[in-house]
Short mmCIF file of C-alpha atoms and ligand atoms in Angstrom, two decimals:
data_model
loop_
_atom_site.label_atom_id
_atom_site.label_comp_id
_atom_site.label_asym_id
_atom_site.label_seq_id
_atom_site.Cartn_x
_atom_site.Cartn_y
_atom_site.Cartn_z
CA MET A 1 0.00 0.00 0.00
CA VAL A 2 1.36 3.42 -0.93
CA GLU A 3 1.91 5.57 2.13
CA GLY A 4 -1.00 7.90 2.76
CA GLU A 5 -3.46 5.69 0.90
CA LEU A 6 -6.52 4.46 2.72
CA PRO A 7 -6.54 0.75 3.48
CA PRO A 8 -8.75 -1.29 1.16
CA ALA A 9 -12.38 -1.27 2.25
CA ALA A 10 -12.42 -3.68 5.14
CA PRO A 11 -15.07 -6.37 5.32
CA LEU A 12 -17.39 -5.55 8.16
CA MET A 13 -17.21 -8.99 9.80
CA ALA A 14 -14.56 -7.95 12.26
CA ARG A 15 -15.95 -4.53 12.96
CA ARG A 16 -17.86 -3.87 16.12
CA VAL A 17 -20.92 -1.78 16.90
CA PHE A 18 -21.96 -1.17 20.46
CA VAL A 19 -25.61 -0.23 20.97
CA THR A 20 -26.02 1.28 24.41
CA ARG A 21 -29.60 0.07 25.01
CA PRO A 22 -32.12 -2.01 23.06
CA ILE A 23 -33.53 -0.20 20.01
CA PRO A 24 -36.24 -1.38 17.59
CA ALA A 25 -35.20 -4.61 15.89
CA ALA A 26 -35.28 -3.02 12.43
CA GLY A 27 -32.08 -1.18 13.41
CA THR A 28 -30.20 -4.05 15.01
CA ASP A 29 -31.29 -6.45 12.23
CA LEU A 30 -29.82 -4.11 9.65
CA LEU A 31 -26.53 -3.95 11.54
CA ALA A 32 -26.41 -7.71 12.02
CA ALA A 33 -27.17 -8.35 8.32
CA SER A 34 -24.02 -6.43 7.40
CA GLY A 35 -21.92 -9.04 9.15
CA ALA A 36 -20.68 -6.56 11.77
CA ARG A 37 -20.39 -7.76 15.35
CA VAL A 38 -23.26 -6.11 17.16
CA THR A 39 -23.42 -5.89 20.92
CA VAL A 40 -26.47 -4.48 22.64
CA TRP A 41 -25.76 -3.52 26.22
CA SER A 42 -27.40 -5.88 28.65
CA GLY A 43 -25.68 -5.15 31.93
CA ARG A 44 -26.97 -4.28 35.36
CA GLY A 45 -29.60 -1.58 35.82
CA ASP A 46 -31.61 0.25 33.20
CA ALA A 47 -28.73 1.81 31.33
CA PRO A 48 -24.94 1.58 31.14
CA ARG A 49 -23.21 3.50 33.90
CA ALA A 50 -20.29 5.82 33.15
CA ASP A 51 -17.71 3.06 33.69
CA ASP A 52 -19.68 0.61 31.49
CA LEU A 53 -19.76 3.24 28.77
CA ARG A 54 -16.05 3.96 29.15
CA ALA A 55 -15.19 0.26 28.74
CA ALA A 56 -17.57 -0.11 25.79
CA ILE A 57 -16.44 2.95 23.87
CA ALA A 58 -12.80 1.92 24.16
CA ALA A 59 -13.55 -1.48 22.64
CA THR A 60 -15.84 -0.75 19.73
CA ASP A 61 -15.54 0.69 16.24
CA VAL A 62 -18.85 2.53 16.22
CA LEU A 63 -21.02 3.55 19.14
CA LEU A 64 -24.80 3.78 18.73
CA PRO A 65 -25.99 5.64 21.85
CA LEU A 66 -29.36 6.97 22.94
CA LEU A 67 -29.94 10.55 24.05
CA THR A 68 -29.55 9.43 27.67
CA GLU A 69 -25.86 8.66 27.23
CA GLU A 70 -23.57 11.59 28.02
CA LEU A 71 -20.50 11.52 25.78
CA ASP A 72 -18.13 14.18 27.04
CA ALA A 73 -14.68 15.12 25.74
CA ASP A 74 -12.96 12.93 28.30
CA LEU A 75 -14.92 9.84 27.30
CA LEU A 76 -14.46 10.45 23.58
CA ALA A 77 -10.72 10.93 24.06
CA ALA A 78 -10.56 7.46 25.61
CA ALA A 79 -11.46 5.86 22.27
CA PRO A 80 -8.68 6.44 19.71
CA GLN A 81 -10.01 3.57 17.58
CA LEU A 82 -13.60 4.89 17.37
CA LEU A 83 -14.84 5.47 13.81
CA GLY A 84 -18.04 7.27 14.71
CA VAL A 85 -20.99 7.90 16.99
CA ALA A 86 -24.42 7.24 15.45
CA ASN A 87 -26.81 8.90 17.90
CA HIS A 88 -30.31 7.41 18.03
CA ALA A 89 -31.97 10.85 18.31
CA ALA A 90 -32.39 14.04 16.36
CA GLY A 91 -31.06 16.09 19.28
CA HIS A 92 -27.39 15.71 20.07
CA ASP A 93 -26.81 17.77 23.20
CA ASN A 94 -25.71 14.53 24.90
CA ILE A 95 -22.51 14.63 22.84
CA ASP A 96 -19.67 17.13 23.06
CA LEU A 97 -19.69 17.90 19.35
CA PRO A 98 -16.70 20.29 19.25
CA ALA A 99 -14.63 17.68 21.08
CA ALA A 100 -15.76 14.91 18.70
CA THR A 101 -14.86 17.08 15.70
CA GLU A 102 -11.47 17.95 17.14
CA LEU A 103 -10.78 14.27 17.81
CA GLY A 104 -11.84 13.30 14.27
CA ILE A 105 -14.97 11.41 15.32
CA PRO A 106 -17.97 11.72 12.98
CA VAL A 107 -21.31 12.11 14.78
CA SER A 108 -24.71 11.55 13.18
CA ASN A 109 -28.33 11.98 14.21
CA THR A 110 -31.79 10.87 13.04
CA PRO A 111 -33.56 13.96 11.70
CA ASP A 112 -36.74 14.35 9.60
CA VAL A 113 -38.52 11.10 10.42
CA LEU A 114 -39.67 12.37 13.81
CA THR A 115 -40.80 15.83 12.70
CA GLU A 116 -44.51 15.15 12.25
CA THR A 117 -44.77 12.76 15.21
CA THR A 118 -43.24 15.35 17.53
CA ALA A 119 -45.42 18.13 16.10
CA ASP A 120 -48.50 15.96 16.78
CA LEU A 121 -47.46 15.47 20.38
CA THR A 122 -46.80 19.18 20.77
CA TRP A 123 -50.40 19.80 19.78
CA ALA A 124 -51.63 17.10 22.12
CA LEU A 125 -49.87 18.93 24.97
CA LEU A 126 -51.10 22.32 23.82
CA LEU A 127 -54.71 21.18 23.71
CA GLY A 128 -54.34 18.98 26.77
CA ALA A 129 -52.91 21.75 28.94
CA GLY A 130 -55.17 24.46 27.49
CA ARG A 131 -58.36 22.46 27.96
CA ARG A 132 -57.28 20.75 31.19
CA ILE A 133 -57.70 17.25 29.78
CA VAL A 134 -55.63 15.44 32.40
CA GLU A 135 -57.29 17.28 35.27
CA ALA A 136 -60.70 16.47 33.83
CA ASP A 137 -59.78 12.83 33.37
CA ARG A 138 -58.62 12.61 36.98
CA PHE A 139 -61.83 14.31 38.10
CA MET A 140 -63.85 11.59 36.38
CA ARG A 141 -61.79 8.71 37.70
CA LEU A 142 -62.09 10.02 41.26
CA GLY A 143 -65.88 9.95 40.90
CA ASN A 144 -66.13 13.71 41.32
CA TYR A 145 -68.50 14.26 38.40
CA ARG A 146 -71.91 14.46 40.04
CA LEU A 147 -73.59 17.38 38.29
CA TRP A 148 -72.84 19.28 35.08
CA GLY A 149 -72.16 22.96 35.69
CA PRO A 150 -71.30 25.98 33.53
CA GLN A 151 -68.16 26.72 35.51
CA LEU A 152 -66.77 23.22 35.54
CA LEU A 153 -63.09 22.89 34.52
CA LEU A 154 -62.92 26.01 32.37
CA GLY A 155 -59.84 26.23 30.16
CA GLU A 156 -58.34 28.32 27.39
CA ASP A 157 -59.67 28.38 23.81
CA VAL A 158 -57.30 27.37 21.05
CA SER A 159 -59.52 28.30 18.10
CA PRO A 160 -61.50 31.53 18.35
CA GLY A 161 -64.03 30.78 21.09
CA GLY A 162 -66.80 32.73 22.75
CA ASP A 163 -64.99 36.04 22.41
CA GLY A 164 -64.41 35.41 18.69
CA ARG A 165 -60.79 36.44 19.04
CA ARG A 166 -58.11 34.56 17.07
CA LYS A 167 -55.49 33.21 19.41
CA ASN A 168 -51.78 33.77 19.02
CA LEU A 169 -49.48 30.80 18.93
CA GLY A 170 -45.88 31.78 19.67
CA ILE A 171 -43.25 29.38 18.37
CA ILE A 172 -39.67 29.76 19.55
CA GLY A 173 -37.34 28.03 17.09
CA PHE A 174 -38.43 27.45 13.51
CA GLY A 175 -36.59 24.34 12.42
CA ARG A 176 -38.43 21.38 10.95
CA ILE A 177 -40.53 20.68 14.05
CA GLY A 178 -41.37 24.32 14.74
CA GLU A 179 -42.55 24.66 11.15
CA ALA A 180 -44.66 21.47 11.35
CA VAL A 181 -46.30 22.86 14.51
CA ALA A 182 -47.05 26.12 12.67
CA ARG A 183 -48.60 24.21 9.76
CA ARG A 184 -51.08 22.54 12.11
CA ALA A 185 -52.10 25.93 13.54
CA ARG A 186 -53.84 26.79 10.27
CA GLY A 187 -56.53 24.25 11.12
CA PHE A 188 -57.17 26.06 14.39
CA ASP A 189 -57.38 29.48 12.76
CA MET A 190 -54.57 30.91 14.87
CA ASN A 191 -52.13 33.74 14.26
CA VAL A 192 -48.64 32.33 14.43
CA LEU A 193 -45.79 34.45 15.77
CA VAL A 194 -42.30 33.05 15.51
CA HIS A 195 -39.03 33.98 17.11
CA HIS A 196 -36.31 32.07 15.30
CA PRO A 197 -32.80 32.58 16.67
CA GLY A 198 -31.48 31.86 13.16
CA GLY A 199 -33.19 34.98 11.74
CA PRO A 200 -36.52 35.78 10.07
CA GLU A 201 -35.82 34.55 6.50
CA ARG A 202 -36.99 30.95 6.92
CA VAL A 203 -40.12 32.13 8.77
CA MET A 204 -41.02 34.59 6.02
CA ALA A 205 -40.35 32.08 3.26
CA SER A 206 -42.74 29.59 4.89
CA GLY A 207 -45.72 31.93 4.57
CA LEU A 208 -47.02 30.38 7.80
CA ALA A 209 -46.07 32.91 10.42
CA GLN A 210 -44.97 36.38 11.30
CA PRO A 211 -41.40 36.74 12.58
CA VAL A 212 -41.18 38.73 15.81
CA ASP A 213 -38.63 39.42 18.50
CA LEU A 214 -38.70 37.34 21.65
CA ALA A 215 -40.16 40.09 23.84
CA THR A 216 -43.13 40.57 21.47
CA LEU A 217 -43.74 36.84 21.27
CA LEU A 218 -43.73 36.44 25.05
CA ARG A 219 -46.08 39.38 25.54
CA GLU A 220 -48.56 38.63 22.75
CA SER A 221 -48.86 34.85 22.68
CA ASP A 222 -51.72 32.83 24.16
CA PHE A 223 -49.75 29.60 23.65
CA ILE A 224 -45.97 29.36 23.54
CA SER A 225 -44.19 26.31 22.16
CA LEU A 226 -40.43 25.73 22.35
CA HIS A 227 -38.50 24.18 19.46
CA VAL A 228 -34.89 25.22 19.90
CA PRO A 229 -32.00 22.81 20.43
CA LEU A 230 -30.30 22.95 23.81
CA THR A 231 -27.09 24.98 23.55
CA SER A 232 -25.25 27.32 25.88
CA THR A 233 -27.36 30.19 24.49
CA THR A 234 -30.76 28.50 24.76
CA ARG A 235 -30.22 27.08 28.28
CA HIS A 236 -32.76 28.81 30.57
CA MET A 237 -34.02 30.87 27.63
CA ILE A 238 -37.34 30.85 29.50
CA GLY A 239 -36.75 31.93 33.09
CA ALA A 240 -38.39 34.13 35.69
CA ASP A 241 -38.06 37.31 33.57
CA GLU A 242 -39.63 35.73 30.50
CA LEU A 243 -42.44 34.07 32.49
CA ARG A 244 -43.24 37.39 34.14
CA VAL A 245 -44.13 39.08 30.84
CA MET A 246 -46.38 36.26 29.58
CA LYS A 247 -50.15 36.59 29.77
CA PRO A 248 -51.80 35.13 32.91
CA THR A 249 -53.80 32.96 30.50
CA ALA A 250 -50.70 31.76 28.63
CA VAL A 251 -49.96 28.06 28.17
CA LEU A 252 -46.32 27.01 27.78
CA VAL A 253 -45.44 23.81 25.89
CA ASN A 254 -41.98 22.24 25.79
CA THR A 255 -41.15 19.27 23.58
CA SER A 256 -37.56 20.36 22.86
CA ARG A 257 -35.12 19.96 25.75
CA GLY A 258 -35.92 20.50 29.40
CA ALA A 259 -33.09 22.85 30.28
CA VAL A 260 -34.37 25.46 27.80
CA VAL A 261 -36.73 26.31 30.69
CA ASP A 262 -35.68 27.24 34.20
CA GLU A 263 -37.95 24.67 35.82
CA ALA A 264 -37.79 26.15 39.32
CA ALA A 265 -38.98 29.49 37.92
CA LEU A 266 -41.72 27.70 36.00
CA VAL A 267 -43.01 26.05 39.18
CA VAL A 268 -43.24 29.47 40.82
CA ALA A 269 -45.06 30.96 37.79
CA LEU A 270 -47.55 28.09 37.59
CA ARG A 271 -48.18 28.06 41.32
CA SER A 272 -48.79 31.80 41.57
CA GLY A 273 -51.01 31.97 38.48
CA GLN A 274 -48.48 34.07 36.59
CA ILE A 275 -49.25 31.79 33.64
CA ALA A 276 -52.20 29.42 33.25
CA ALA A 277 -50.68 26.05 32.45
CA ALA A 278 -47.78 24.09 31.02
CA GLY A 279 -47.46 20.94 28.94
CA LEU A 280 -44.04 19.35 29.27
CA ASP A 281 -42.49 16.36 27.57
CA VAL A 282 -38.92 17.12 28.66
CA TYR A 283 -37.31 18.15 31.96
CA GLU A 284 -34.35 20.15 33.07
CA HIS A 285 -32.94 17.29 35.15
CA GLU A 286 -34.54 14.49 33.20
CA PRO A 287 -35.83 12.00 34.22
CA ALA A 288 -36.21 13.85 37.57
CA MET A 289 -38.71 16.66 37.92
CA THR A 290 -38.08 19.83 39.87
CA ALA A 291 -39.76 19.77 43.27
CA GLY A 292 -43.33 21.01 43.13
CA LEU A 293 -43.95 20.35 39.45
CA ALA A 294 -45.79 17.04 39.88
CA GLU A 295 -48.16 18.50 42.49
CA LEU A 296 -49.38 21.30 40.24
CA PRO A 297 -52.81 20.59 38.71
CA ASN A 298 -52.17 22.97 35.83
CA THR A 299 -49.51 20.81 34.19
CA VAL A 300 -49.60 17.96 31.73
CA LEU A 301 -46.42 15.94 32.20
CA LEU A 302 -45.17 13.31 29.76
CA PRO A 303 -42.04 11.13 29.84
CA HIS A 304 -40.23 12.42 26.71
CA VAL A 305 -42.48 10.65 24.21
CA GLY A 306 -42.44 13.28 21.43
CA SER A 307 -41.25 10.82 18.80
CA ALA A 308 -42.79 7.75 20.40
CA SER A 309 -44.86 6.21 17.65
CA ARG A 310 -44.05 2.69 16.50
CA SER A 311 -43.21 3.64 12.93
CA THR A 312 -41.15 6.72 13.85
CA ARG A 313 -39.03 4.91 16.41
CA GLU A 314 -38.45 2.13 13.89
CA ALA A 315 -37.42 4.65 11.24
CA MET A 316 -35.05 6.31 13.73
CA ALA A 317 -33.42 2.95 14.47
CA VAL A 318 -32.95 2.27 10.75
CA ILE A 319 -31.39 5.70 10.20
CA ALA A 320 -29.06 5.30 13.16
CA ALA A 321 -28.02 1.86 11.88
CA THR A 322 -27.48 3.18 8.34
CA ASN A 323 -25.24 5.91 9.71
CA ALA A 324 -23.36 3.37 11.83
CA LEU A 325 -22.74 1.12 8.82
CA ALA A 326 -21.29 4.00 6.81
CA MET A 327 -19.03 4.84 9.76
CA LEU A 328 -17.88 1.23 10.02
CA ARG A 329 -16.77 1.43 6.40
CA GLY A 330 -14.99 4.72 7.04
CA GLU A 331 -17.44 6.40 4.64
CA PRO A 332 -19.33 9.67 5.27
CA ALA A 333 -22.46 8.98 7.29
CA PRO A 334 -25.63 10.19 5.53
CA HIS A 335 -26.76 12.23 8.53
CA CYS A 336 -23.41 13.43 9.81
CA ILE A 337 -23.74 16.61 11.87
CA ASN A 338 -20.04 17.48 11.95
CA ALA A 339 -19.18 16.83 8.30
CA ALA A 340 -16.08 19.06 8.59
CA VAL A 341 -14.54 16.11 10.39
CA TYR A 342 -14.02 14.29 7.08
CA GLN A 343 -11.63 17.01 5.92
CA GLY A 344 -9.39 16.75 8.97
CA ASP A 345 -6.26 14.72 9.62
CA ALA A 346 -7.64 13.37 12.88
CA PHE A 347 -10.35 11.43 11.02
CA ALA A 348 -7.91 10.22 8.37
CA ARG A 349 -5.64 8.91 11.11
CA ARG A 350 -8.53 6.96 12.63
CA VAL A 351 -9.50 5.18 9.42
CA ARG A 352 -5.83 4.52 8.61
CA ARG A 353 -4.92 3.09 11.99
CA PRO A 354 -3.13 -0.22 11.47
CA ASP A 355 -5.52 -1.87 13.89
CA ALA A 356 -8.50 -0.61 11.83
CA ASP A 357 -7.19 -2.78 9.01
CA ALA A 358 -6.08 -5.62 11.27
CA ARG A 359 -9.50 -5.83 12.87
CA SER A 360 -10.92 -6.77 9.50
CA HIS A 361 -8.58 -9.78 9.28
CA ASN A 362 -8.64 -10.96 12.88
CA PRO A 363 -12.23 -11.32 13.95
C1 DGY B 401 -34.82 13.39 19.78
O1 DGY B 401 -34.68 12.53 18.92
O2 DGY B 401 -34.00 14.29 19.94
C2 DGY B 401 -36.05 13.36 20.64
O3 DGY B 401 -35.94 14.16 21.75
C3 DGY B 401 -36.42 11.96 21.06
O4 DGY B 401 -36.80 11.27 19.97
#
């Protein structure tokens, strides 16, 4: 082999994929059919602990983690042989992306397939919190419904109701999911206001919404839905100051990432009636909830099920597996989120490592 040339494409038989928790079989079947050696974590407890993960990442070619696995710079640096991380999620705040890029590790996600499913769930939360569905259900189950009354369990209109006024839906973040949520608002005859940190162009081009600044959105919206990724700038984007300027009838929905909201401040706002209700699918300290949240009647609380439909989770598993297979071959992953990595020497060194070639001959 001429120096500097990539080794010949290695058969996948000797290459290893470590899946950190069971995923839909469509994904693991695809990996297994390639001939790669697939290990699905099956240790103690619900999920691999930090030391399990450290041992696994140091002894695999590709890691297929879930969003619950924290991959920090230290952990990634402990895996000089790693050819990629194929995250089984659209979000990737569980991975230190700058560190992965610096180390030459491609990282991929599973976008698109979960857009509509997550937008549906956002609407379920919006309607559920606005119309007090969970409270009403509990009321029935407790046998409290003895007599119909005109004041029973009054909530907030989504479509123009008795006052005939069109409601304002405020969407923060106008990526694929934010846009899918806006599309659904047409059926409810709402005005849609959007604050998109990436600028107003995409919002204007969609013809679905009016771009506004954050302060206007917070002040004017009847419903506010969050669709930004979690980054250092979006962490606690909704805190005490933002909650204070919302309408007392406002309903806040979060299906993005929990830490976008300062949950302690949200508990205070919900308890004091500063805002009317919240529908949450994600939590700041997930899976834990901030003290007080679970006791509040004006919340609808779900366990991060935004993309949880059978067909969407299956599609996510297939995408994650497809990305993993490309990584095993040292080829660009179709949904790589740090594609610059392929231009760098650090990645080239990984695919050229003598043991990368040897692994293919010594299963
Ligand atoms: C994701 O993929 O980022 C969602 O939060 C879970 O499907």
